[in-house]
JSON list of C-alpha atoms in Angstrom, two decimals:
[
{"chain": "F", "resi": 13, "resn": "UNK", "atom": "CA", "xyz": [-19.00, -5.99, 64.36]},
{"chain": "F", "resi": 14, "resn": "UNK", "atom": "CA", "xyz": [-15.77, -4.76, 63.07]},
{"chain": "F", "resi": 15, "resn": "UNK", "atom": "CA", "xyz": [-14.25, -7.34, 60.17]},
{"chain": "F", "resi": 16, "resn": "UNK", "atom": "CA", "xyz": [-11.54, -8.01, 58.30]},
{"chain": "F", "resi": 17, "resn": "UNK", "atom": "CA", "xyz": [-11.89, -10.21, 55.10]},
{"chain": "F", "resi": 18, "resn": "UNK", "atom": "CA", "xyz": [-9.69, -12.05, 52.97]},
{"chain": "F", "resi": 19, "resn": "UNK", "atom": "CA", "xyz": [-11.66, -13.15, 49.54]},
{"chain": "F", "resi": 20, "resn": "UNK", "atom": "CA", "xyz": [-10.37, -16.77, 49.61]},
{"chain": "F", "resi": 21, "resn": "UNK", "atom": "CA", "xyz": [-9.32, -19.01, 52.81]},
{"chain": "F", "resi": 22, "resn": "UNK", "atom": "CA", "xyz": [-7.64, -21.56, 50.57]},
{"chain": "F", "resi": 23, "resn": "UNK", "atom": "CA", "xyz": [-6.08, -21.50, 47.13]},
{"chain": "F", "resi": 24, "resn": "UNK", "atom": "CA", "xyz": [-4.24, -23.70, 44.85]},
{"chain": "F", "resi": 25, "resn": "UNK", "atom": "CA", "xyz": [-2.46, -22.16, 41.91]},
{"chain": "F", "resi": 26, "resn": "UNK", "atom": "CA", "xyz": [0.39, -23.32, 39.57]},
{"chain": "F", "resi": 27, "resn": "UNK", "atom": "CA", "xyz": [3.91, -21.82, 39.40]},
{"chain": "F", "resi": 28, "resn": "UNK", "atom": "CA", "xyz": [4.25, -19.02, 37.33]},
{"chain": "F", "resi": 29, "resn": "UNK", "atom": "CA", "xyz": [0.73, -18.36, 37.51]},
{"chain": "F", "resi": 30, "resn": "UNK", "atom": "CA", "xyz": [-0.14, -14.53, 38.47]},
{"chain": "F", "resi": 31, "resn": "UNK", "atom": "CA", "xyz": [-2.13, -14.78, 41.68]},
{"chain": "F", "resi": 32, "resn": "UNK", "atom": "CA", "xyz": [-4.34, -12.04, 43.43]},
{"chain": "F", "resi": 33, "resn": "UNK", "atom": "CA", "xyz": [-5.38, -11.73, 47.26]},
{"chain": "F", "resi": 34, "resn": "UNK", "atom": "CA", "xyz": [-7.89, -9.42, 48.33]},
{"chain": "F", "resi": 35, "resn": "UNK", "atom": "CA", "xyz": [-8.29, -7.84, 51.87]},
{"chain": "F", "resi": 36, "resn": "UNK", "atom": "CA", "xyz": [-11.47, -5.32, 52.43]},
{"chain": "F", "resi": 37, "resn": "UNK", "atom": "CA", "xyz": [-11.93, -3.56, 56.12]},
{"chain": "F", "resi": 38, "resn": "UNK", "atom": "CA", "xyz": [-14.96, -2.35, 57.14]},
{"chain": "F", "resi": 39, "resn": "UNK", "atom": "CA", "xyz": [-13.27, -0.13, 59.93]},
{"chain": "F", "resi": 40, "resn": "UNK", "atom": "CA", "xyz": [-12.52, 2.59, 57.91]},
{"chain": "F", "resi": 41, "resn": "UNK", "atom": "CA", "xyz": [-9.08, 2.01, 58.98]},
{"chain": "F", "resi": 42, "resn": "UNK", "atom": "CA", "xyz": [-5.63, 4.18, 57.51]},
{"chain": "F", "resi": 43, "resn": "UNK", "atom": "CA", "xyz": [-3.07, 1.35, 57.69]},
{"chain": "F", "resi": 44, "resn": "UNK", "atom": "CA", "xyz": [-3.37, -2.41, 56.34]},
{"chain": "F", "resi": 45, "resn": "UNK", "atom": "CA", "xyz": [-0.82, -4.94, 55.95]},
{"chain": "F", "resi": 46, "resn": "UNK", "atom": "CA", "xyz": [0.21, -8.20, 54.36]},
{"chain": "F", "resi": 47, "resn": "UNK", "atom": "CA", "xyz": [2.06, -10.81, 56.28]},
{"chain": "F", "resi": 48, "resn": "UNK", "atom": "CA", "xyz": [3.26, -14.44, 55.88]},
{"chain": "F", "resi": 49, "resn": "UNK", "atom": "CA", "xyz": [2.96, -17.28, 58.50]},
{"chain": "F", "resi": 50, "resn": "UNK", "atom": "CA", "xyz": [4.79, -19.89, 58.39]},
{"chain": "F", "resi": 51, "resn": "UNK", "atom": "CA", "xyz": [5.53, -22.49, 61.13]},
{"chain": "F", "resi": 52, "resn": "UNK", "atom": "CA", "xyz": [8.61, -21.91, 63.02]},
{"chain": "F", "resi": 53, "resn": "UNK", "atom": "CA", "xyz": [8.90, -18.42, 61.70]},
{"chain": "F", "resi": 54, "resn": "UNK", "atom": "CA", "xyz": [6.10, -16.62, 63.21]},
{"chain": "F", "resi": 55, "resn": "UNK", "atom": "CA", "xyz": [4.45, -13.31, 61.15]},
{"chain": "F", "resi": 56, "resn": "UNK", "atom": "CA", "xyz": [6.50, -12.11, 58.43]},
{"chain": "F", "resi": 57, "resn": "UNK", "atom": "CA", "xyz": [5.64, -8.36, 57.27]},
{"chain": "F", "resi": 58, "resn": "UNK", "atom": "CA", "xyz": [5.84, -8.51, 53.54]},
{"chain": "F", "resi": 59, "resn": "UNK", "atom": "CA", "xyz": [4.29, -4.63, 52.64]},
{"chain": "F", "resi": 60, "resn": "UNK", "atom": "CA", "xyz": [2.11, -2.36, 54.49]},
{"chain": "F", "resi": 61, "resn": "UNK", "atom": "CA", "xyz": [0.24, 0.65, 53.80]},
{"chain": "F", "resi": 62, "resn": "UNK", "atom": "CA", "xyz": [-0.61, 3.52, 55.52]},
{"chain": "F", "resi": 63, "resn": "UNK", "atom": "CA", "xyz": [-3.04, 5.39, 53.05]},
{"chain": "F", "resi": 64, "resn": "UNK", "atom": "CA", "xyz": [-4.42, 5.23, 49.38]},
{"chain": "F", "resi": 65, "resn": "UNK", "atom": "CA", "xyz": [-2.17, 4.17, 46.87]},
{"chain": "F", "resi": 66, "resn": "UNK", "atom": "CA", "xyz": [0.91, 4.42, 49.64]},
{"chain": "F", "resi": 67, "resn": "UNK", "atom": "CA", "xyz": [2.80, 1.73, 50.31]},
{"chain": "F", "resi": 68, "resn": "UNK", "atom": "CA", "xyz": [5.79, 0.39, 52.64]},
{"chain": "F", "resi": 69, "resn": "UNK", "atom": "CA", "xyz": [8.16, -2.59, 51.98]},
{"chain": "F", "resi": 70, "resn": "UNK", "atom": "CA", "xyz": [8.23, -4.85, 54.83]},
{"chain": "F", "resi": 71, "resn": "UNK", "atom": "CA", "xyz": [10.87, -7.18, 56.06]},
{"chain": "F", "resi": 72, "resn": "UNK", "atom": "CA", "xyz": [10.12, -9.81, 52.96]},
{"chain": "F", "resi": 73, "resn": "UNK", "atom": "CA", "xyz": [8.59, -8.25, 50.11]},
{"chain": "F", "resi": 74, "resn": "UNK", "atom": "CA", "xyz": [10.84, -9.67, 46.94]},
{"chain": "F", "resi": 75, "resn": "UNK", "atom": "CA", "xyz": [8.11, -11.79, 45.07]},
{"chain": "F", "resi": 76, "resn": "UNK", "atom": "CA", "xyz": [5.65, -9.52, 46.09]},
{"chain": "F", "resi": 77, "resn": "UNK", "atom": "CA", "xyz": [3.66, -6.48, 45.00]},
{"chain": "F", "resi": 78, "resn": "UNK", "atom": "CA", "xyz": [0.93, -4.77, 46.45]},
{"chain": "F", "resi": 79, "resn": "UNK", "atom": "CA", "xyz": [-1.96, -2.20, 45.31]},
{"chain": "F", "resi": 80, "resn": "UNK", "atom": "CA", "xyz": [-4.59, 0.06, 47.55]},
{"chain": "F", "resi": 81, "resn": "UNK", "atom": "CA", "xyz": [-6.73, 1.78, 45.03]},
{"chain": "F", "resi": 82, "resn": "UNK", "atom": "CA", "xyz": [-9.23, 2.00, 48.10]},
{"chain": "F", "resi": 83, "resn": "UNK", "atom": "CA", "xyz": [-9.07, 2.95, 51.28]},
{"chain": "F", "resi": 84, "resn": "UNK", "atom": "CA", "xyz": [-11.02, 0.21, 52.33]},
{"chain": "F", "resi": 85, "resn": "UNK", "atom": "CA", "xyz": [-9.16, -2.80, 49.96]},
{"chain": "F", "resi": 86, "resn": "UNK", "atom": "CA", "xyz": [-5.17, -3.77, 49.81]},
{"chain": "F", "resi": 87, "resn": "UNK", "atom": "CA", "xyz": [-4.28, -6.64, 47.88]},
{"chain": "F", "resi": 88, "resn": "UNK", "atom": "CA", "xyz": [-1.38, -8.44, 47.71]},
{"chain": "F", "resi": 89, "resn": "UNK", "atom": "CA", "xyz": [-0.22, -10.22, 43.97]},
{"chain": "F", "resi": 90, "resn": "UNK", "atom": "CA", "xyz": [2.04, -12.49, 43.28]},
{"chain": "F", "resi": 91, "resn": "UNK", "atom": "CA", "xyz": [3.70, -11.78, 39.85]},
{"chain": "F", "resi": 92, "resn": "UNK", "atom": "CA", "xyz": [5.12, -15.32, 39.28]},
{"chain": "F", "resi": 93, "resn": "UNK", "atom": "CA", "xyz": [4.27, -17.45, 42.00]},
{"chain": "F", "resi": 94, "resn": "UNK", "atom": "CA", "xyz": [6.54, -19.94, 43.16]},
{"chain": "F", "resi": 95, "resn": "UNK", "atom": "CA", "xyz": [6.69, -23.31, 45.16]},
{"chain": "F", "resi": 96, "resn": "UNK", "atom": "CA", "xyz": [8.18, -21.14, 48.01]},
{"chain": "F", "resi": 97, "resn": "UNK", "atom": "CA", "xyz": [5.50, -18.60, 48.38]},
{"chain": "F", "resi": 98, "resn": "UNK", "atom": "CA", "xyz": [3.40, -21.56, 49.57]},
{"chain": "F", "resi": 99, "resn": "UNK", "atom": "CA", "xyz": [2.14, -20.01, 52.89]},
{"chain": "F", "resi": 100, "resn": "UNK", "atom": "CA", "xyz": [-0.86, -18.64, 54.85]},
{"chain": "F", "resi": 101, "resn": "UNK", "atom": "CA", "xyz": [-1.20, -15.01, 54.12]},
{"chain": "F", "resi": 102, "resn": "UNK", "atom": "CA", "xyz": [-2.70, -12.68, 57.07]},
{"chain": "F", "resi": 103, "resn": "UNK", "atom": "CA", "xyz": [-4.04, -9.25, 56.61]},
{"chain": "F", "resi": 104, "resn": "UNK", "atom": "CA", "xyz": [-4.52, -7.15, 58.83]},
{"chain": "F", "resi": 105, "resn": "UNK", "atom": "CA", "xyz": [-5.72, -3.04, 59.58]},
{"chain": "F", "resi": 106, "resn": "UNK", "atom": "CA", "xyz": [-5.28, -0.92, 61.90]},
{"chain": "F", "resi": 107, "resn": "UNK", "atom": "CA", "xyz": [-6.15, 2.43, 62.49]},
{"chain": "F", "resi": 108, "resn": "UNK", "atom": "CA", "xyz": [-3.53, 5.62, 62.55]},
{"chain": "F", "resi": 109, "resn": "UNK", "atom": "CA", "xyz": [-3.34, 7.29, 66.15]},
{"chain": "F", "resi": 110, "resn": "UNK", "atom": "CA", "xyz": [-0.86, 9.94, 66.10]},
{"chain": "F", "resi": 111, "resn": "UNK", "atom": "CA", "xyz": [2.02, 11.02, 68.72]},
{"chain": "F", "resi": 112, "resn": "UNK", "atom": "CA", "xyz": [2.19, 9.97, 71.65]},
{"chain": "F", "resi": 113, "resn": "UNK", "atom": "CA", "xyz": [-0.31, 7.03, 71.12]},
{"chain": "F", "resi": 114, "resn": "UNK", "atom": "CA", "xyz": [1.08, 6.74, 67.88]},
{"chain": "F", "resi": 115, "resn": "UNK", "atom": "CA", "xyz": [1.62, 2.52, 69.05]},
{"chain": "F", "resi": 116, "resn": "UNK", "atom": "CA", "xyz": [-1.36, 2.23, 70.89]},
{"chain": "F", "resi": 117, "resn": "UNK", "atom": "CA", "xyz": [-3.81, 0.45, 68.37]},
{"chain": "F", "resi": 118, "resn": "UNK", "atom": "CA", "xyz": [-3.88, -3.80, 67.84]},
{"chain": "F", "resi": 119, "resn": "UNK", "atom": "CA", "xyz": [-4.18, -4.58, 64.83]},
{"chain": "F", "resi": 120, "resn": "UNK", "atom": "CA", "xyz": [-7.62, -6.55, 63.44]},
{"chain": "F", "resi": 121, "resn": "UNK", "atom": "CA", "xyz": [-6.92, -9.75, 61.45]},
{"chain": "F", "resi": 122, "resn": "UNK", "atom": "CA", "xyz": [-8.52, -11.58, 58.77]},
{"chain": "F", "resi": 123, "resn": "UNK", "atom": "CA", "xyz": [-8.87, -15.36, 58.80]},
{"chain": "F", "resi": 124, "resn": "UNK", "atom": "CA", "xyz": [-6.12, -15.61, 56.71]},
{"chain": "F", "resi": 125, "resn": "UNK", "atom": "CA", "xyz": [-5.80, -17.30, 52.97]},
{"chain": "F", "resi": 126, "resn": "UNK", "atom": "CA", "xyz": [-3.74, -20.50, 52.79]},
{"chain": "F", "resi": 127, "resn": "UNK", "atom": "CA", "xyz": [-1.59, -20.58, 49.27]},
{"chain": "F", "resi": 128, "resn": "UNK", "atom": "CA", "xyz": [-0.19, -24.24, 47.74]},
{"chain": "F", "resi": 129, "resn": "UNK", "atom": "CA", "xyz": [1.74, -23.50, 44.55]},
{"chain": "F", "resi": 130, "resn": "UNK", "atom": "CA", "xyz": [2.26, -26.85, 42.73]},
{"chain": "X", "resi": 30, "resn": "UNK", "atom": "CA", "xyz": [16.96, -3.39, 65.76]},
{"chain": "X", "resi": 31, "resn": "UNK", "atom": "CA", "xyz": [13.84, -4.48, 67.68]},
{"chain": "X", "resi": 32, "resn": "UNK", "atom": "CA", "xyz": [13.29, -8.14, 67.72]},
{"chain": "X", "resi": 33, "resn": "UNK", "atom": "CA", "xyz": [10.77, -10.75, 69.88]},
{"chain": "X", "resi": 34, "resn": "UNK", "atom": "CA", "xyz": [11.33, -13.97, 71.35]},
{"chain": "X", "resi": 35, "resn": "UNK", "atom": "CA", "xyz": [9.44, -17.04, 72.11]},
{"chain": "X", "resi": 36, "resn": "UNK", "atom": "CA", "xyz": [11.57, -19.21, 72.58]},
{"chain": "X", "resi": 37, "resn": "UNK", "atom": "CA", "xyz": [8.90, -22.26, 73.80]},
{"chain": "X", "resi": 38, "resn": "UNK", "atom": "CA", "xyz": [7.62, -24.02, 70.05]},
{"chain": "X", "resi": 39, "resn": "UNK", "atom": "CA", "xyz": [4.91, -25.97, 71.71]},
{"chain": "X", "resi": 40, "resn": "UNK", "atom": "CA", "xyz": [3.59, -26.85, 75.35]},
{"chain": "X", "resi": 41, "resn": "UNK", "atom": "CA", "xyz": [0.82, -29.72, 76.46]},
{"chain": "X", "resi": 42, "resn": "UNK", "atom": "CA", "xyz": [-0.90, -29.98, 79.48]},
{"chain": "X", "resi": 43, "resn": "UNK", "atom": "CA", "xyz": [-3.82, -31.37, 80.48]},
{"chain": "X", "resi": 44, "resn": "UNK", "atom": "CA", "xyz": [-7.01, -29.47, 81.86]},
{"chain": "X", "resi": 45, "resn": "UNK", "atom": "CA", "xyz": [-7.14, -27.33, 84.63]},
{"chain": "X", "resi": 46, "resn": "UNK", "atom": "CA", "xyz": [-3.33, -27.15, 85.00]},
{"chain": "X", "resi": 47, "resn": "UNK", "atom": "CA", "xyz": [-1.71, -23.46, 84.84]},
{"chain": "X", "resi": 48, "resn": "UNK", "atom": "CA", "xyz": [0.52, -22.59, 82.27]},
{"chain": "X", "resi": 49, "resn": "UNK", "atom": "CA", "xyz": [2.98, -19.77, 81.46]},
{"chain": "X", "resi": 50, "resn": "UNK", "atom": "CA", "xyz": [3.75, -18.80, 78.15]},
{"chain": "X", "resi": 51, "resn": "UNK", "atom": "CA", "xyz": [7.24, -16.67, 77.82]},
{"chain": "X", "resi": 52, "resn": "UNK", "atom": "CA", "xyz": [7.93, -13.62, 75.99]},
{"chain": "X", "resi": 53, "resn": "UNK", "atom": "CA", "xyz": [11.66, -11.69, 75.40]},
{"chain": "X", "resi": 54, "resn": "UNK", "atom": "CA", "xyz": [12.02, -8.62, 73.40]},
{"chain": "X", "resi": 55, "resn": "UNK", "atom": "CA", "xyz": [14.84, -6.36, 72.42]},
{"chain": "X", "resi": 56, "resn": "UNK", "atom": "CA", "xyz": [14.36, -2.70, 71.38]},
{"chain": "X", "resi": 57, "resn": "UNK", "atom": "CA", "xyz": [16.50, 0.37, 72.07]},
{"chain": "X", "resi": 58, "resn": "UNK", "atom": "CA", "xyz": [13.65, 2.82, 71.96]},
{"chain": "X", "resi": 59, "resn": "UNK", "atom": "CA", "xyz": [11.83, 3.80, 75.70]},
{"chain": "X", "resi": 60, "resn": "UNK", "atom": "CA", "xyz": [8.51, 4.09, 74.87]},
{"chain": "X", "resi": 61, "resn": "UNK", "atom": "CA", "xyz": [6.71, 0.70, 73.01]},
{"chain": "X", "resi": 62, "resn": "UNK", "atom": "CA", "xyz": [3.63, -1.21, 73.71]},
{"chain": "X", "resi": 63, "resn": "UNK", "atom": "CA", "xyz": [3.74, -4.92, 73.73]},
{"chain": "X", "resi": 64, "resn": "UNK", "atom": "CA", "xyz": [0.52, -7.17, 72.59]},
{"chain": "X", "resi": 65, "resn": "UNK", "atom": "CA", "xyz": [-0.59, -10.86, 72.92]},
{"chain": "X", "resi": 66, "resn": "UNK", "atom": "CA", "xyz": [-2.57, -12.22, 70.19]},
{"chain": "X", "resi": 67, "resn": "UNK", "atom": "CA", "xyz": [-4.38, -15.40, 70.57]},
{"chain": "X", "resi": 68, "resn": "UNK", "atom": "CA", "xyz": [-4.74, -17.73, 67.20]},
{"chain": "X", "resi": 69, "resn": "UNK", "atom": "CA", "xyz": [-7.05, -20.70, 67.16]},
{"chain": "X", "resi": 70, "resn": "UNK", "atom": "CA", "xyz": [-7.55, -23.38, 64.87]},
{"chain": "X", "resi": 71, "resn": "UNK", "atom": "CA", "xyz": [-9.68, -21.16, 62.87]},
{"chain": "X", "resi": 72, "resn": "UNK", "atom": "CA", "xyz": [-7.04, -19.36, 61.99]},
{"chain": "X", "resi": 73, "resn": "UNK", "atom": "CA", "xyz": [-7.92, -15.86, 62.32]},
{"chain": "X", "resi": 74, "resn": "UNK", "atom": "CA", "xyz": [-5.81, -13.52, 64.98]},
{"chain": "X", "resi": 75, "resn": "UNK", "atom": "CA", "xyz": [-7.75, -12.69, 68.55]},
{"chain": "X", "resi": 76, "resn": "UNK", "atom": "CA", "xyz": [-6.37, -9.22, 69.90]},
{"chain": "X", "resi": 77, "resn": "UNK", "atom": "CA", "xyz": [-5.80, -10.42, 73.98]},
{"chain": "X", "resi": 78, "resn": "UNK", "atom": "CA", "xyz": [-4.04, -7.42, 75.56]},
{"chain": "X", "resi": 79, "resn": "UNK", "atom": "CA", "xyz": [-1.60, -4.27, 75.19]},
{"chain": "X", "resi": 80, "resn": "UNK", "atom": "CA", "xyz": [0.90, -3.26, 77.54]},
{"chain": "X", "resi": 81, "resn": "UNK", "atom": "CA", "xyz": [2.64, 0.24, 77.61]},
{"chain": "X", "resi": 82, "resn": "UNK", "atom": "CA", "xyz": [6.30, 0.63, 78.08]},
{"chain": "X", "resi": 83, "resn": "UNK", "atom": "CA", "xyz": [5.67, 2.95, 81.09]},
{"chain": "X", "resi": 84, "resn": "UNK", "atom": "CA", "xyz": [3.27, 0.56, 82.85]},
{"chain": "X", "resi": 85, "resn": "UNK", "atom": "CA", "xyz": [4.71, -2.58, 84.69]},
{"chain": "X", "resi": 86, "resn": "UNK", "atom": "CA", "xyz": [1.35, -3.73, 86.50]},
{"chain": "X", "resi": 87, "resn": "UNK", "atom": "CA", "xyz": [0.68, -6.83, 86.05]},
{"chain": "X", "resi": 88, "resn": "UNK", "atom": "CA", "xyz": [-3.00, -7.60, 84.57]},
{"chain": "X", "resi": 89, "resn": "UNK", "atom": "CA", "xyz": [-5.40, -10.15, 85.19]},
{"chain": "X", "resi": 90, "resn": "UNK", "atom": "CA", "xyz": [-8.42, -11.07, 83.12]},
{"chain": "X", "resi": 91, "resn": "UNK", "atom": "CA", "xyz": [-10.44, -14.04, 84.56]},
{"chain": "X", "resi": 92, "resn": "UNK", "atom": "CA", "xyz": [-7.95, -17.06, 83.98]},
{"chain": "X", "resi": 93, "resn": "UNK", "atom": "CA", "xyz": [-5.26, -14.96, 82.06]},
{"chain": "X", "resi": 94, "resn": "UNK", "atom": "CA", "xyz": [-2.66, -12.74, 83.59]},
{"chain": "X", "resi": 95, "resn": "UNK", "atom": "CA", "xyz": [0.19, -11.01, 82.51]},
{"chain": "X", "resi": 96, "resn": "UNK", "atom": "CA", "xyz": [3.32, -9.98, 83.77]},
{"chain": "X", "resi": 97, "resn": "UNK", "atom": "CA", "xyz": [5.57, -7.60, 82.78]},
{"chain": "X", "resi": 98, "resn": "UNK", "atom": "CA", "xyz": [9.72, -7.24, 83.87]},
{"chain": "X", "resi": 99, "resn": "UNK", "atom": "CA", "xyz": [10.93, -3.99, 82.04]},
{"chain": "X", "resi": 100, "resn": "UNK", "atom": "CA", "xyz": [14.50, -5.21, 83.79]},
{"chain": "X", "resi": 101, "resn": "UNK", "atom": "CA", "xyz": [14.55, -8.42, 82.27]},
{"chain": "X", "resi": 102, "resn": "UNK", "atom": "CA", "xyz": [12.19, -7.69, 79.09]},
{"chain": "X", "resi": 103, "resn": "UNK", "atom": "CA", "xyz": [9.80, -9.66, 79.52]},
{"chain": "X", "resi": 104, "resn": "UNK", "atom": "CA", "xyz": [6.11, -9.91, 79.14]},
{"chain": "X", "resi": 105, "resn": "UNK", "atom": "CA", "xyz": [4.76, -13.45, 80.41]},
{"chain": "X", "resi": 106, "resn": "UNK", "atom": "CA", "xyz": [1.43, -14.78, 80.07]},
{"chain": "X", "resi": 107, "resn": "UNK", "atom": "CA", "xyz": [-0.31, -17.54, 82.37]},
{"chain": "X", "resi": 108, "resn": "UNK", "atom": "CA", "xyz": [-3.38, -19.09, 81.96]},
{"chain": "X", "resi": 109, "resn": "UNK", "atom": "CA", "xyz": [-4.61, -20.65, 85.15]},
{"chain": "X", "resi": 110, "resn": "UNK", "atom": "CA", "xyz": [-6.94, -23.43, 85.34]},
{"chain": "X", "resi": 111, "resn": "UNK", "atom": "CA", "xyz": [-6.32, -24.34, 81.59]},
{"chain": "X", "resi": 112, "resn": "UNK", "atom": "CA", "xyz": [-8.96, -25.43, 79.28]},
{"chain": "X", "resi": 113, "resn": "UNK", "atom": "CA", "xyz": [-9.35, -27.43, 76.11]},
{"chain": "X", "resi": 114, "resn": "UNK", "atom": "CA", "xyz": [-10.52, -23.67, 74.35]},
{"chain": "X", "resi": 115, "resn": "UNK", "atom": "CA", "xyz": [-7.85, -22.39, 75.54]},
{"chain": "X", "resi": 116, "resn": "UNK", "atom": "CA", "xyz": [-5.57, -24.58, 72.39]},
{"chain": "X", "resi": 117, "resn": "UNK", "atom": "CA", "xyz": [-4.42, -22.18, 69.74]},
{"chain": "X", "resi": 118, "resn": "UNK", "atom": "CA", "xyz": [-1.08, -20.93, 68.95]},
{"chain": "X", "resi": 119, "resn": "UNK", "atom": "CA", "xyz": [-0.14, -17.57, 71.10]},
{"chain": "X", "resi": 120, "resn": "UNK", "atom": "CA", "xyz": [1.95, -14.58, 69.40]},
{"chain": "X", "resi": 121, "resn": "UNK", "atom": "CA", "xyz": [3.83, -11.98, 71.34]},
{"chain": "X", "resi": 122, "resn": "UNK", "atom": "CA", "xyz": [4.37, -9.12, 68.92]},
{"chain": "X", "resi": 123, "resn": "UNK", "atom": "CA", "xyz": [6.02, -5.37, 69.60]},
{"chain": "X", "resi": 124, "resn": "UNK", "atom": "CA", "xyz": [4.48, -2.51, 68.29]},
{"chain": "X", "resi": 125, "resn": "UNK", "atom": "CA", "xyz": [6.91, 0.52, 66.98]},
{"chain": "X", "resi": 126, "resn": "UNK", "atom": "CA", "xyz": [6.30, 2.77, 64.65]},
{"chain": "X", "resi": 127, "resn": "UNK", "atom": "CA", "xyz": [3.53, 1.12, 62.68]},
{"chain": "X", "resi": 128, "resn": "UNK", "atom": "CA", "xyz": [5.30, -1.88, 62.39]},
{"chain": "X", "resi": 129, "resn": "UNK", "atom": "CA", "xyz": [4.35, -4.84, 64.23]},
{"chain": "X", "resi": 130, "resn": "UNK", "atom": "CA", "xyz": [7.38, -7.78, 65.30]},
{"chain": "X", "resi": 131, "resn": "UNK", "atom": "CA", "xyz": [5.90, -10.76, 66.00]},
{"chain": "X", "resi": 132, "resn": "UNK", "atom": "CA", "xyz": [7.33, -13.76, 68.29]},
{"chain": "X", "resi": 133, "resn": "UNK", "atom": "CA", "xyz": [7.52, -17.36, 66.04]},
{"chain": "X", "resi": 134, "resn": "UNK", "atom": "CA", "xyz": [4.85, -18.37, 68.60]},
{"chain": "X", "resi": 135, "resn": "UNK", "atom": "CA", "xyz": [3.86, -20.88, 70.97]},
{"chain": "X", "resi": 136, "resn": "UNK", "atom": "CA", "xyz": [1.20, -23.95, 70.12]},
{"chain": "X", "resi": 137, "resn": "UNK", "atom": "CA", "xyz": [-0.41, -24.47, 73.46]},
{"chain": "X", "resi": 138, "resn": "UNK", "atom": "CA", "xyz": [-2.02, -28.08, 73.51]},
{"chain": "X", "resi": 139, "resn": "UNK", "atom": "CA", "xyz": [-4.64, -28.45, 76.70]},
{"chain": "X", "resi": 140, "resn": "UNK", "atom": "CA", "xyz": [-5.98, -32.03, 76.52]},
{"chain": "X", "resi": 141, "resn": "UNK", "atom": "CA", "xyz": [-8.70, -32.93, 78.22]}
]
């Protein structure tokens, strides 16, 4: 059974506080990624990568950096978090097809951590 | 710029009535695949279904079927005969170039 997991589903943490989540995929899978939900807006791509210590900005990333030491782990850190990163945080994998099928592949989700910063 | 649409926030219905959940994209490029995911209360992301670009059939899984207008880009998705499992928030995302755009959703409430 293929599995995505996130280490915490719910975390509370104080502003300013440095804050670590952890992804690990069992899929052996080249790409992962970090996204915000939030309600109204839908999944918000904050960084992917697509190999070992690569990495991609996504479409919100400011706040946010990101470290894959491991093919198999990509976490996402909050340097200062802030009231506004409060959120549910999705990762996800997905595994790297190339040409023509380069889109084909879903990505697999994890259940997701939900942040409060007080 | 490629961008998706859901324009319904949330729908209720009550049991065994068919629903249709509505999808719009944008993208300049021909060749994409379009997904529905399938979130429930748990939280976690259920892969449903991929469509290609090229293919316009329209699928059907047991209750579920999707449609798919390349002319008006869209990519619908009914459930018939609606059940209680069947509440969780639905995501329409495009797929293109190892980027995913997702939809803001749609919170489908089936009461019993």
């Amino acid at each position: 059974d293929v599995k995505v997991t996130q280490s915490s589903r719910y975390l509370v943490k104080r502003t300013g506080e440095k804050v670590f989540l952890e992804c690990v995929q069992d899929m052996d899978h080249e790409n992962m990624f970090w996204y915000r939900q939030d309600p109204g807006l839908g999944l918000r791509l904050i960084y992917f990568s697509y190999d070992v210590k690569m990495k991609e900005k996504g479409d919100i990333p400011e706040g946010y950096s990101v470290s894959r030491e491991k093919k198999e782990r990509f976490s996402l850190i909050l340097e200062s978090a802030s009231t506004n990163q409060t959120s549910m945080y999705l990762c996800a994998s997905r595994p790297r097809t190339g040409g023509s099928l380069s889109s084909y592949n879903e990505q697999f989700f994890g259940p997701g951590t939900r942040l409060t910063v007080l | 710029a490629q961008k998706v649409t859901q324009a319904q926030t949330e729908i209720s219905v009550v049991e065994k009535e068919d629903v249709t959940l509505d999808c719009v994209y944008e993208t300049r490029d021909t060749t994409y695949y379009l997904f529905w995911y399938k979130q429930p209360p748990s939280g976690e992301l259920v892969f449903l279904i991929r469509r290609n670009s090229f293919d316009e059939q329209n699928e059907i899984s047991g209750r579920y079927s999707w449609n798919f207008q390349k002319s008006t880009s869209s990519f619908n998705f009914t459930i018939t005969a609606s059940q209680v499992v069947d509440s969780a928030v639905y995501f329409c995302a495009l797929n293109y170039f190892n980027k995913f755009y997702f939809g803001s959703g749609t919170k489908l409430n089936v009461k019993p």
